[in-house]
Short mmCIF file of C-alpha atoms and ligand atoms in Angstrom, two decimals:
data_model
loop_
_atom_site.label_atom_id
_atom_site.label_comp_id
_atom_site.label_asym_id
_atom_site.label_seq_id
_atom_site.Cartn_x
_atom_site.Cartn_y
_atom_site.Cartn_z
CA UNK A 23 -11.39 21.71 -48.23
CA UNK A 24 -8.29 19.92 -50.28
CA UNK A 25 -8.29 20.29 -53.77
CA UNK A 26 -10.48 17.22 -55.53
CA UNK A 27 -6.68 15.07 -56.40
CA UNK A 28 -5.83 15.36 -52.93
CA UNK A 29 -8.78 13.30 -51.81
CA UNK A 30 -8.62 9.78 -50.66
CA UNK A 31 -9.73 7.56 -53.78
CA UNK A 32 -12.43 6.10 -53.79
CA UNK A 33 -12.22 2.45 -53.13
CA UNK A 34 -13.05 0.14 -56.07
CA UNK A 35 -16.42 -1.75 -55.59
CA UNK A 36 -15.03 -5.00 -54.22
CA UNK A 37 -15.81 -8.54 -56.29
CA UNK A 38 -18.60 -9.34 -54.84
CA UNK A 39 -20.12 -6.21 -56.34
CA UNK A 40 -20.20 -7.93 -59.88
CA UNK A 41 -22.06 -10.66 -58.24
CA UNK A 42 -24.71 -8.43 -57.26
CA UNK A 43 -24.95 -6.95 -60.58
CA UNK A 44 -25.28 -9.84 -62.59
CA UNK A 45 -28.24 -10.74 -59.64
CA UNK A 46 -29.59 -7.84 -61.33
CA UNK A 47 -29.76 -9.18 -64.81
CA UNK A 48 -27.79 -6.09 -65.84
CA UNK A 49 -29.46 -4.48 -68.75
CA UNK A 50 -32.43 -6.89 -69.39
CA UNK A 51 -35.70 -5.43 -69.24
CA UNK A 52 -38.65 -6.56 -66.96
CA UNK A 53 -41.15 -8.63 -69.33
CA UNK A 54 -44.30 -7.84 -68.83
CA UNK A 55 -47.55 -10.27 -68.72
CA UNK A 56 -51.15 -9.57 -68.18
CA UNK A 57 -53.71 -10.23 -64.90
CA UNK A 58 -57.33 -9.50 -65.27
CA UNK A 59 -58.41 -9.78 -61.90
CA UNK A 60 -58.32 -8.72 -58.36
CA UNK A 61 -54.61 -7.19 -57.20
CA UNK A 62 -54.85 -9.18 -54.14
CA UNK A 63 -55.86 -12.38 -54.81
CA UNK A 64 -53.28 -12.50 -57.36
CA UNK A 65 -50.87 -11.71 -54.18
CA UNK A 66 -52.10 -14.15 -52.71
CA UNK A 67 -51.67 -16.45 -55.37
CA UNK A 68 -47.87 -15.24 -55.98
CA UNK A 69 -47.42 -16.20 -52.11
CA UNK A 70 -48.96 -19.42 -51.91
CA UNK A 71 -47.10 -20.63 -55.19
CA UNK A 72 -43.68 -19.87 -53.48
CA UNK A 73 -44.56 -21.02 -50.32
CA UNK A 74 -45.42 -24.53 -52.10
CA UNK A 75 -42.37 -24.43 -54.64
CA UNK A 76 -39.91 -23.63 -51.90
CA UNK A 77 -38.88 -20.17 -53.55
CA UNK A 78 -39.69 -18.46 -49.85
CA UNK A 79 -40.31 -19.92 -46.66
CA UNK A 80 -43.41 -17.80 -46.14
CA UNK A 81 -44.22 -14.17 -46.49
CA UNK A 82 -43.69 -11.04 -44.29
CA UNK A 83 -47.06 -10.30 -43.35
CA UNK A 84 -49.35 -9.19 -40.32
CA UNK A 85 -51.73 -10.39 -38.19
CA UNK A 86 -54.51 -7.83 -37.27
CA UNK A 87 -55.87 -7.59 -33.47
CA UNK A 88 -58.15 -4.92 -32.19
CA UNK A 89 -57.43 -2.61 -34.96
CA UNK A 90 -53.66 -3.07 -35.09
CA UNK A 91 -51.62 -5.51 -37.25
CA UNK A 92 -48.34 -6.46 -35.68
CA UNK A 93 -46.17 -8.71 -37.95
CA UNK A 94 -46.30 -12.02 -38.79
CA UNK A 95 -44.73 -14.28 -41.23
CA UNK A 96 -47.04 -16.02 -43.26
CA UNK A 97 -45.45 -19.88 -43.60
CA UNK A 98 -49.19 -21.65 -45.53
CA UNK A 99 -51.50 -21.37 -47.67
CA UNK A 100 -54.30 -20.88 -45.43
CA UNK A 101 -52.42 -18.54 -43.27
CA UNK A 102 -51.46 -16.17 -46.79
CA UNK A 103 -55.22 -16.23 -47.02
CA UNK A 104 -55.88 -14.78 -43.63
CA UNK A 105 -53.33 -12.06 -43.82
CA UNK A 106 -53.50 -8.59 -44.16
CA UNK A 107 -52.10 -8.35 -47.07
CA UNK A 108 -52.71 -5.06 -48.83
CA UNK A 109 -52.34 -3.53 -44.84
CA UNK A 110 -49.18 -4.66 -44.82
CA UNK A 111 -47.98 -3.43 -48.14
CA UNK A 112 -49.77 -0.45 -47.68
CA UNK A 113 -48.87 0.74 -44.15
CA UNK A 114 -46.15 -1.81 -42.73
CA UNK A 115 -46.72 -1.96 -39.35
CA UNK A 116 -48.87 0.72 -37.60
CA UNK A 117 -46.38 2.50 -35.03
CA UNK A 118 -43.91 -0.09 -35.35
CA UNK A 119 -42.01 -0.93 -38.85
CA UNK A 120 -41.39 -1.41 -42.41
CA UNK A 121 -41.71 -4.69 -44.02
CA UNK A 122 -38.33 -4.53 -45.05
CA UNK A 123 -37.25 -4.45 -41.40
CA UNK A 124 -38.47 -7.77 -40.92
CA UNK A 125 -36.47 -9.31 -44.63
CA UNK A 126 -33.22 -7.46 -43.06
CA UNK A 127 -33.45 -9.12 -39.46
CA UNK A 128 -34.19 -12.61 -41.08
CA UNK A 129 -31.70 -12.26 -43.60
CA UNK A 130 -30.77 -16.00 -43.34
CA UNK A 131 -34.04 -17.29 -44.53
CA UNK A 132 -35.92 -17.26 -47.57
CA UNK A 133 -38.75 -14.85 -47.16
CA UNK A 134 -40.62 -12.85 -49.95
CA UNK A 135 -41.62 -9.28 -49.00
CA UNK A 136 -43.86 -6.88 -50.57
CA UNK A 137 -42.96 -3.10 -51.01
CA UNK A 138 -43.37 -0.01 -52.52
CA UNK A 139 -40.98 1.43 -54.40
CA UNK A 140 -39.24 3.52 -51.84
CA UNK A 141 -38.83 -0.09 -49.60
CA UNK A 142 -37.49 -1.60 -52.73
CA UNK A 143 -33.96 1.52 -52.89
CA UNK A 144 -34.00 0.63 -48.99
CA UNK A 145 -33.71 -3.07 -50.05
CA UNK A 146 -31.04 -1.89 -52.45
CA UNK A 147 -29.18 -0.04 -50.13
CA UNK A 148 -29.35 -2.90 -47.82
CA UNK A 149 -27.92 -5.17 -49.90
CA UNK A 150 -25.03 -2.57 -50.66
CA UNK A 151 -24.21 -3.04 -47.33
CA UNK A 152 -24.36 -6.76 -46.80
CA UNK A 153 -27.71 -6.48 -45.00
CA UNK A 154 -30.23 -8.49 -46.94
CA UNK A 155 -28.99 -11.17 -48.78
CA UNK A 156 -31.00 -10.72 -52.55
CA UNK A 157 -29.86 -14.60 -53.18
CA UNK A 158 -32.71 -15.77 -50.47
CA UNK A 159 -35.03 -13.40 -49.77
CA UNK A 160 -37.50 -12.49 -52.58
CA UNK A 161 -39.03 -9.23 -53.51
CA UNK A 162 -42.56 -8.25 -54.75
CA UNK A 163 -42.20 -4.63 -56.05
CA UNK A 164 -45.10 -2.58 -56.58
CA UNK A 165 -45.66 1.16 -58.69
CA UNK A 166 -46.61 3.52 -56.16
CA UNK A 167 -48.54 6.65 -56.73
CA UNK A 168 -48.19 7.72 -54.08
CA UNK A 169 -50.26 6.98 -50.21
CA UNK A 170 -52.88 8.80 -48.89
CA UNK A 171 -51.96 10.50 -45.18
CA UNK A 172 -54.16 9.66 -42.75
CA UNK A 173 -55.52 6.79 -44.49
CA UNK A 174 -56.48 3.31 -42.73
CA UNK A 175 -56.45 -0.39 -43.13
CA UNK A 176 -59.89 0.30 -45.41
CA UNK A 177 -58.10 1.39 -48.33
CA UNK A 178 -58.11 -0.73 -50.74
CA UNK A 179 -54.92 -1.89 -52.36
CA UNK A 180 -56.34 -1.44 -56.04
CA UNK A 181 -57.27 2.38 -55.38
CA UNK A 182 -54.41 2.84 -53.69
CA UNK A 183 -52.32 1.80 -56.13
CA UNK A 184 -53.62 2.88 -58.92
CA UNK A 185 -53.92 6.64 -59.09
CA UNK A 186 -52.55 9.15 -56.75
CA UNK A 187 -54.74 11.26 -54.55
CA UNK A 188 -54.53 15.09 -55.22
CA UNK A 189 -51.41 16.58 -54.01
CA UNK A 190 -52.81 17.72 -50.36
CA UNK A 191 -53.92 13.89 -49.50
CA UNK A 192 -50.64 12.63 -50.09
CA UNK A 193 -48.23 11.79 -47.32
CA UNK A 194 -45.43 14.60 -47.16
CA UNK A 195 -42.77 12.15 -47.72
CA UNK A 196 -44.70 10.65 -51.22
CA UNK A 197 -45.18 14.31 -52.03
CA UNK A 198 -41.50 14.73 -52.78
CA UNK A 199 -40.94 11.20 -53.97
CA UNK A 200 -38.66 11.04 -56.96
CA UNK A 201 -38.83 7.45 -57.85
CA UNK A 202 -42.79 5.81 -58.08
CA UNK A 203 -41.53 1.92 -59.96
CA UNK A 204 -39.16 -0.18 -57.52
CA UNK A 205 -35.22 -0.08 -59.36
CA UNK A 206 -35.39 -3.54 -57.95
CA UNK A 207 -37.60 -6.81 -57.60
CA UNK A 208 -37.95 -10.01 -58.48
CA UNK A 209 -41.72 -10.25 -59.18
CA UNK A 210 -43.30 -6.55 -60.31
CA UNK A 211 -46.82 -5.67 -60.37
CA UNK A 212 -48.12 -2.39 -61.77
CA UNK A 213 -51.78 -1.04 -61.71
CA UNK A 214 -50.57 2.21 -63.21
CA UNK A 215 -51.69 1.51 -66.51
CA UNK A 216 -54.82 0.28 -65.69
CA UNK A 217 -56.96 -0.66 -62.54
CA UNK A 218 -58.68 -3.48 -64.14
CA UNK A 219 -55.19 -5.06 -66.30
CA UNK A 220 -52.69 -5.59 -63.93
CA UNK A 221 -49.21 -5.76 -65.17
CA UNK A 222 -47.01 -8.45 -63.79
CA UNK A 223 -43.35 -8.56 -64.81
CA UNK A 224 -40.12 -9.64 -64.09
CA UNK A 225 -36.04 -9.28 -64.88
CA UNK A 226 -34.51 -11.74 -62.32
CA UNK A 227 -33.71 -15.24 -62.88
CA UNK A 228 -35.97 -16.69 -60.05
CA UNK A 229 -38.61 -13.61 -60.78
CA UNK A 230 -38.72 -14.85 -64.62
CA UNK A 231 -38.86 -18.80 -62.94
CA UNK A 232 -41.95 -17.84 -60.83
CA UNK A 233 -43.74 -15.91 -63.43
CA UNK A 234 -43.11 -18.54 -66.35
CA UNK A 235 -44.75 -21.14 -64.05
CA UNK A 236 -47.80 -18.94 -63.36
CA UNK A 237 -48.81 -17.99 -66.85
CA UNK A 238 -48.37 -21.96 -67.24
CA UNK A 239 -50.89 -22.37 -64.64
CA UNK A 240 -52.84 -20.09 -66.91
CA UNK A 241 -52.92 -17.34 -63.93
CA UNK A 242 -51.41 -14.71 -65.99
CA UNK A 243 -51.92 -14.19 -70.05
CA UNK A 244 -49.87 -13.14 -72.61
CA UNK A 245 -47.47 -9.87 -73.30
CA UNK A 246 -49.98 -6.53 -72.46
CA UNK A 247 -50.93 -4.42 -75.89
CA UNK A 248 -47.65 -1.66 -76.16
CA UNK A 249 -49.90 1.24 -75.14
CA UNK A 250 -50.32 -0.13 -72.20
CA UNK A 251 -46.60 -0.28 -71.28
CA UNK A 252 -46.53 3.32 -72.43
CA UNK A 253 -49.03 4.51 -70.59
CA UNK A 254 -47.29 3.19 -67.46
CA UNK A 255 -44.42 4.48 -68.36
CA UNK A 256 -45.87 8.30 -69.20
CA UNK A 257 -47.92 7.96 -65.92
CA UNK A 258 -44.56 7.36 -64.25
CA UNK A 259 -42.75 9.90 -65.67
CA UNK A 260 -45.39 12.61 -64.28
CA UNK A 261 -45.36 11.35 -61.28
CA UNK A 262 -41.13 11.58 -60.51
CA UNK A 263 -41.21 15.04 -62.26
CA UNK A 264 -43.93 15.74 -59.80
CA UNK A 265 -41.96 14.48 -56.84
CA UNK A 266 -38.69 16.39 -58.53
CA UNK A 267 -40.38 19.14 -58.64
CA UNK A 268 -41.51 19.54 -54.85
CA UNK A 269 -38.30 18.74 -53.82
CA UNK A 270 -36.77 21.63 -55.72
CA UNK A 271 -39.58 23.39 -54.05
CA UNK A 272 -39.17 23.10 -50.76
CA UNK A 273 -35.24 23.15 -51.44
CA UNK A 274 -35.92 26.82 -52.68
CA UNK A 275 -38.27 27.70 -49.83
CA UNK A 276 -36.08 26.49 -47.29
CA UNK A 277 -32.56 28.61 -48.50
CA UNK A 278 -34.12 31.70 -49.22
CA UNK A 279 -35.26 31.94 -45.91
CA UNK A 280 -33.16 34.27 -43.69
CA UNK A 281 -30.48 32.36 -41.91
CA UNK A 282 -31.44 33.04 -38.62
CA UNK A 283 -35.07 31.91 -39.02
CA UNK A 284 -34.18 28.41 -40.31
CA UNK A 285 -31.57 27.80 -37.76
CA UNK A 286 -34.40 28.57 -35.06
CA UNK A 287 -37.07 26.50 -36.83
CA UNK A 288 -34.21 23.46 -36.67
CA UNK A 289 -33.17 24.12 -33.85
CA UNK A 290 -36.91 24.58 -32.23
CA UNK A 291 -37.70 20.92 -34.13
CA UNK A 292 -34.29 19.30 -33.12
CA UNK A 293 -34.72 20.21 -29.34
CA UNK A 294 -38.53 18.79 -29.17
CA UNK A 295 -37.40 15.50 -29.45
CA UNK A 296 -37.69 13.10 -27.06
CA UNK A 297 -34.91 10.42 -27.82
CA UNK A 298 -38.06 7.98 -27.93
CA UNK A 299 -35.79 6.16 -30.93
CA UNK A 300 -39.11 5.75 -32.47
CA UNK A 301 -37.48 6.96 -36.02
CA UNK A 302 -34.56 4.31 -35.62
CA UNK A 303 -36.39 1.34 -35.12
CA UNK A 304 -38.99 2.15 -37.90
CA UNK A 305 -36.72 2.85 -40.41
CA UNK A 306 -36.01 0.47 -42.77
CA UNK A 307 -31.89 1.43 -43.42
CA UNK A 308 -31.30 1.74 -39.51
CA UNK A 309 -29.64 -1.51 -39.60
CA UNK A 310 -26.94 -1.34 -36.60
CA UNK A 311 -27.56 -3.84 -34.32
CA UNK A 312 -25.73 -2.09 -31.32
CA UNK A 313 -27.50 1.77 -32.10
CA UNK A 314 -25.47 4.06 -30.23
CA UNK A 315 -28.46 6.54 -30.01
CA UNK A 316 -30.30 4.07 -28.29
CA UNK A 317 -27.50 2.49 -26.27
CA UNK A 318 -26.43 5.94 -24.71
CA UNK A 319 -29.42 7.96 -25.41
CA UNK A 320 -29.25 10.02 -22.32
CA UNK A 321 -25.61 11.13 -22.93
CA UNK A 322 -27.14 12.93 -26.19
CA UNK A 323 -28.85 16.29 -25.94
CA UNK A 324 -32.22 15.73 -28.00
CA UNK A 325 -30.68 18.37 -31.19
CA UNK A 326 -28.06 16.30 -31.09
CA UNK A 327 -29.75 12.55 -31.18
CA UNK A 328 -31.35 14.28 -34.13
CA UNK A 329 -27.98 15.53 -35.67
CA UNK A 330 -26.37 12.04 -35.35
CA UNK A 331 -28.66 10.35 -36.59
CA UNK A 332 -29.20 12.29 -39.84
CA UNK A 333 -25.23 12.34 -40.11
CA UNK A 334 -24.96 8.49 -39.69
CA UNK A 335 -27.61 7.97 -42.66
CA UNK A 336 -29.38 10.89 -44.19
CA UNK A 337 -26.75 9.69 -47.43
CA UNK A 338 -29.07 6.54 -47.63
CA UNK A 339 -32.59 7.81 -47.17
CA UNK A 340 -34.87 6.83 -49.42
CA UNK A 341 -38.08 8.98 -48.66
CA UNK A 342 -40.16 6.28 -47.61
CA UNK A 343 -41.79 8.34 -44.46
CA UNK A 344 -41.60 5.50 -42.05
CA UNK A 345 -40.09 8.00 -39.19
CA UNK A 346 -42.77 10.59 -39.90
CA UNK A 347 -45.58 8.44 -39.28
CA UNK A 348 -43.76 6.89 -35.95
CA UNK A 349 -42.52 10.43 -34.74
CA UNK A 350 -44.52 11.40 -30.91
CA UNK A 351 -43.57 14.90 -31.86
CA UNK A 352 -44.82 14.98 -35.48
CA UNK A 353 -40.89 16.40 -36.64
CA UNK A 354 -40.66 16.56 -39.87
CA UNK A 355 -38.06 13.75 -40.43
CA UNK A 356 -38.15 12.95 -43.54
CA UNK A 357 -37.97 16.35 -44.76
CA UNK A 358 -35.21 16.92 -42.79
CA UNK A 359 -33.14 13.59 -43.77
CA UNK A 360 -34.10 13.52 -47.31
CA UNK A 361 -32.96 17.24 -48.72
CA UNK A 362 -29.92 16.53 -46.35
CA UNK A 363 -29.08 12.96 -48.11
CA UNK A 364 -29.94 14.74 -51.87
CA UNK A 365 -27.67 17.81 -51.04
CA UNK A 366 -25.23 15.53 -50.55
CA UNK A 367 -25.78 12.57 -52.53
CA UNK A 368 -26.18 15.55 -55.60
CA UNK A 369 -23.22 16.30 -55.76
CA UNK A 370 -21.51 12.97 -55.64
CA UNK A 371 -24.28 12.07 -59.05
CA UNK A 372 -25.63 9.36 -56.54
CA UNK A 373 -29.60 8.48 -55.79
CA UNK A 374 -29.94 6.36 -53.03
CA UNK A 375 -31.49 2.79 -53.75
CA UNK A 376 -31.12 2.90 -57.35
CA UNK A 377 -28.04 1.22 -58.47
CA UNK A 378 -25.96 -1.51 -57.27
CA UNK A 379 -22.80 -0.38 -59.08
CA UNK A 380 -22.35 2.33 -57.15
CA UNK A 381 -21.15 2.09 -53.46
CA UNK A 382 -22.75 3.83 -50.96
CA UNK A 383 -20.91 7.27 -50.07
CA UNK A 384 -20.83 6.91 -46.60
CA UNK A 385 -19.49 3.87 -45.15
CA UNK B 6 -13.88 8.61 -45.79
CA UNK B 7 -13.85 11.42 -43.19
CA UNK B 8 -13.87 13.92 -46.16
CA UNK B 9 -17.11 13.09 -46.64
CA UNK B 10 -18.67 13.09 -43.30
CA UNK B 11 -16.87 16.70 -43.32
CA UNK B 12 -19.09 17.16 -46.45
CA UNK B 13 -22.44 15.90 -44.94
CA UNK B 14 -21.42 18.31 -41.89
CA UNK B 15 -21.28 21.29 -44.28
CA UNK B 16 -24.49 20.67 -45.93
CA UNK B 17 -26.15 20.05 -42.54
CA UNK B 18 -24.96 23.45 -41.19
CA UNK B 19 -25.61 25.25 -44.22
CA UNK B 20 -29.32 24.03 -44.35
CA UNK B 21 -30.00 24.76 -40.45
CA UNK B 22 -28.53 28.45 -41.51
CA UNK B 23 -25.09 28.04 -39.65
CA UNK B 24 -23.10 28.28 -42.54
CA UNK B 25 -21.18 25.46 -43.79
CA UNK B 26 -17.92 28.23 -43.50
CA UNK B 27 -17.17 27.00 -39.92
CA UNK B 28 -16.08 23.81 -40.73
CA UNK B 29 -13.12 22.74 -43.14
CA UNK B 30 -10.40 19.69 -44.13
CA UNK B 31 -6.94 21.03 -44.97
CA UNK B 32 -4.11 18.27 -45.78
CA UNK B 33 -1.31 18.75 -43.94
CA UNK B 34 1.85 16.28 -42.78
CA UNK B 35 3.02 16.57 -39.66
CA UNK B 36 6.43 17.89 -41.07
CA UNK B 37 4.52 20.99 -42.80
CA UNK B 38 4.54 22.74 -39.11
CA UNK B 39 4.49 26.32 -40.46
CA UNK B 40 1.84 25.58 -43.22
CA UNK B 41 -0.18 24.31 -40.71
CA UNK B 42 0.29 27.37 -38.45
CA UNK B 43 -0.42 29.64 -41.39
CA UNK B 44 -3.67 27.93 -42.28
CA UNK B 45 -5.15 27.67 -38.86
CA UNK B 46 -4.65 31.44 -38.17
CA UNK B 47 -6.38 32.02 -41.33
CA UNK B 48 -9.13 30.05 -40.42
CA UNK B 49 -9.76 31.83 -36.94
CA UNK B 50 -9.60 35.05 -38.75
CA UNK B 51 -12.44 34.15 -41.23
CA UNK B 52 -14.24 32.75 -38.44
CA UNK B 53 -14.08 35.92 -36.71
CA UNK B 54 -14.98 37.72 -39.52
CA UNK B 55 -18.04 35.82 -40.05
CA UNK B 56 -18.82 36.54 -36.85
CA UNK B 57 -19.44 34.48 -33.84
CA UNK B 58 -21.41 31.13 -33.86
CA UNK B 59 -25.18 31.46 -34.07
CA UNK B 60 -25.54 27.64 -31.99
CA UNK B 61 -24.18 29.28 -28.91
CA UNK B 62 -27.70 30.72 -28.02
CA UNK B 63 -29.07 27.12 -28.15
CA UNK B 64 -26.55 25.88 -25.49
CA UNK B 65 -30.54 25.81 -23.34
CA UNK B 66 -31.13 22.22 -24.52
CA UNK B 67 -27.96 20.84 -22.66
CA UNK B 68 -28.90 22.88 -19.44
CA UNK B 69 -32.17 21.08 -19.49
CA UNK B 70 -34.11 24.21 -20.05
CA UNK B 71 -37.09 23.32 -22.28
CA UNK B 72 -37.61 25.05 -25.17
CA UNK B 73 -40.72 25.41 -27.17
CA UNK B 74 -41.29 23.15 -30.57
CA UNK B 75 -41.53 25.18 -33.29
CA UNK B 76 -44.60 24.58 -36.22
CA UNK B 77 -43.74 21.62 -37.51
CA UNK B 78 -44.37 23.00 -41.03
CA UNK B 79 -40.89 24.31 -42.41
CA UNK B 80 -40.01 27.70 -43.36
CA UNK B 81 -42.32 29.30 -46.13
S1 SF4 C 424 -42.50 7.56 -50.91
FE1 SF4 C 424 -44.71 7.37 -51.18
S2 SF4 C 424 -45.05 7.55 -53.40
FE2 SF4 C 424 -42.91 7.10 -53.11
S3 SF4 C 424 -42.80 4.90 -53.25
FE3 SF4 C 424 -42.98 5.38 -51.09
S4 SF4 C 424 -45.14 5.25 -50.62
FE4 SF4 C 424 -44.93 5.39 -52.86
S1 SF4 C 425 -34.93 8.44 -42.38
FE1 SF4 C 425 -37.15 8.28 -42.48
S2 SF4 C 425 -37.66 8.67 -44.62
FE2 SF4 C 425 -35.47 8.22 -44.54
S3 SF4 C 425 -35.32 6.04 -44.92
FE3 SF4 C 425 -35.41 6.29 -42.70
S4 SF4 C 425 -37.58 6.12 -42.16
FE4 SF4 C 425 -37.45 6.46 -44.38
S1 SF4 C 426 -39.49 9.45 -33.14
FE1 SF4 C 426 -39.44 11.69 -32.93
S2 SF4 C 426 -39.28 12.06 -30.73
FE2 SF4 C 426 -38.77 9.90 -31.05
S3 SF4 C 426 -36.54 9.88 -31.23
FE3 SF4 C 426 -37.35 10.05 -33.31
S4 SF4 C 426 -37.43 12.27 -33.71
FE4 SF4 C 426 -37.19 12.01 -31.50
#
């Protein structure tokens, strides 16, 4: 390697950087309000009142058919009422995608999306790289927990959401999830604190817009007691140590294992898969129109579909488990792409998904 | 930019056990001939005293020989 002042400089994040960041709200805090009531009739409720003002053109949503839900975007009130919701949130798609898939390929219209905080540093990333357009679409961020593996459309989205199952439930790629609030959204809704008092907040102009008008509409009520706020905040803080934690883990595991053993365990996972391209079309930050995995996928030996892949993006991955769920082969992708990206990303002080003033590493 | 898709490289082989050792950026201008010279031979005699690569044996996959999928949990 060249010595560090011999490397190409960085380039300077270009001007339309700042406007992102001042998108942001740089620096103000999210204010919080209360909701006593159910978590998804107040979803609901948050839909159907920017449906009607015009904020969003509908909602990214499902429609559920003999046990599957397949998207759908949600343009009315009555339709919001029908949909699957908390699914959707939840578990995206079933075998197909992430919610966020659907606000990146209709970038051009205004469409509010729910996610979890591992879709919300996708939709950061995203919008890094001039694929969602933060101006029009508008984001419902939710604290995560954490999701239970194996778990199905019956879960509620108030359980769910507010306390993690024990570390074996969890899916593997919440298990090693570093960041549980979304870094970004216009609307957030916590049920951290407490199942029963929802937390509603918000830091972005239109967020603070939307919100203002509901606690008119006496929906929401005033500022939540401070122990509240602190008791999201310490339940937080557990839970990223947590995720921290297993990382460093598994990190640990993984290099102290003889050299010869891991490279046949990678190489034994890399060659059983089938170039299905499952992974790339459910993950939410494979964004190239034209893949060149799927294009040519028989010109690529199945270690190396695997290999490109992770070298294209494993910089960006945010942990959100999307290709582990989709995977015929059950490879562990995300464990794979994620200690990758944060080997990486480490060392350049980068987290994917977390901050729009820093450009993405790999371009 | 390619530095860093060196780097991601590195960290991949390093992880899979390869060693990130077997891959490497050196500047060089094309009127450095001798420097360049020097450096590559001292590359080829690391790499031969590392020994040589372990990925050779797993040439099967492009042969089409199937090979078996390995427990999907990683390493202990
Ligand atoms: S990775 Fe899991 S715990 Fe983390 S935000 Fe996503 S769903 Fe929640
Ligand atoms: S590679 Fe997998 S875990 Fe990473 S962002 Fe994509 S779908 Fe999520
Ligand atoms: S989903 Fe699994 S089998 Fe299909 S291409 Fe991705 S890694 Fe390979």
């Amino acid at each position: 390697m060249g010595s560090k002042a011999s490397r190409p400089q960085v380039t300077p994040p270009s001007k339309a950087w700042g406007k992102t960041k001042l998108l942001m709200g740089e620096g103000k805090v999210v204010e919080w309000f209360m909701y006593k009531g159910d978590v998804l009739q107040l979803v609901r409720r948050l839909a159907k009142h920017l449906i009607e003002t015009g904020v969003a053109e509908g909602i990214v949503s499902g429609v559920s058919k003999e046990g599957k839900v397949s998207l759908h975007i949600a343009r009315s009130a009555v339709e919001v009422d029908e949909s699957p919701l908390d699914h959707v949130l939840l578990h995206g798609y079933r075998g197909l995608e992430s919610t966020v898939r659907a606000a990146r390929e209709r970038k051009k219209e205004k469409l509010a999306v729910l996610v979890k905080p591992c879709e919300a540093r996708a939709i950061v990333e995203l919008a890094k790289r001039r694929q969602v357009d933060l101006n029009l679409a508008f984001i419902i961020g939710f604290d995560c927990p954490g999701i239970r593996a194996n778990s199905d459309a019956g879960d509620e989205l108030k359980e769910a959401m507010s306390a993690a199952p024990s570390g074996e439930l969890l899916r593997d790629a919440c298990r090693r999830c570093e960041v549980h609030a979304p870094p970004h959204a216009d609307v957030y809704i916590s049920l951290l604190a407490s199942p029963e008092i929802l937390l509603v907040g918000a830091k972005t102009e239109k967020g603070t817009r939307v919100v203002e008008s509901l606690r008119k509409d006496g929906v929401l009520s005033d500022r939540p007691p401070q122990e509240l706020l602190l008791g999201r905040e310490k339940k937080l803080k557990l839970l990223d140590e947590k995720g921290r934690e297993t990382l460093r883990e598994e990190e640990g595991k993984l290099l102290s294992t003889p050299n010869n053993e891991r490279l046949s365990w990678f190489m034994g996972q890399l060659n059983s898969c089938t170039r299905c391209s499952a992974c790339i079309r459910a993950c939410p930050l494979c964004f190239c129109k034209d893949c060149v995995l799927i294009a040519e996928r028989k010109k690529y030996s199945p270690s190396l579909f695997l290999v490109t892949r992770m070298l294209h993006m494993a910089d960006a991955c945010v942990c959100c488990g999307k290709c582990d769920e989709v995977c015929p082969k059950s490879i562990p992708l995300s464990y794979m792409f994620y200690h990758l990206g944060r080997r990486f990303t480490s060392r350049h002080s980068y987290l994917s998904g977390v901050d729009f003033s820093k450009p993405p590493r790999i371009v | 930019m390619a530095t860093r898709h060196v780097e991601m490289v590195q960290d991949l082989l390093e992880l899979m056990g390869v060693g990130a050792e077997r891959v490497a950026v050196i500047y060089c201008s094309s009127a450095e001939g001798r420097y360049f010279a020097e450096v590559a031979r001292k590359m080829s005699e690391k790499l031969r005293a590392i020994g040589s690569n372990p990925l050779k044996m797993w040439k099967a996959d492009e042969l089409g020989v199937e090979s078996k999928q390995t427990s999907s949990d990683p390493p202990k």
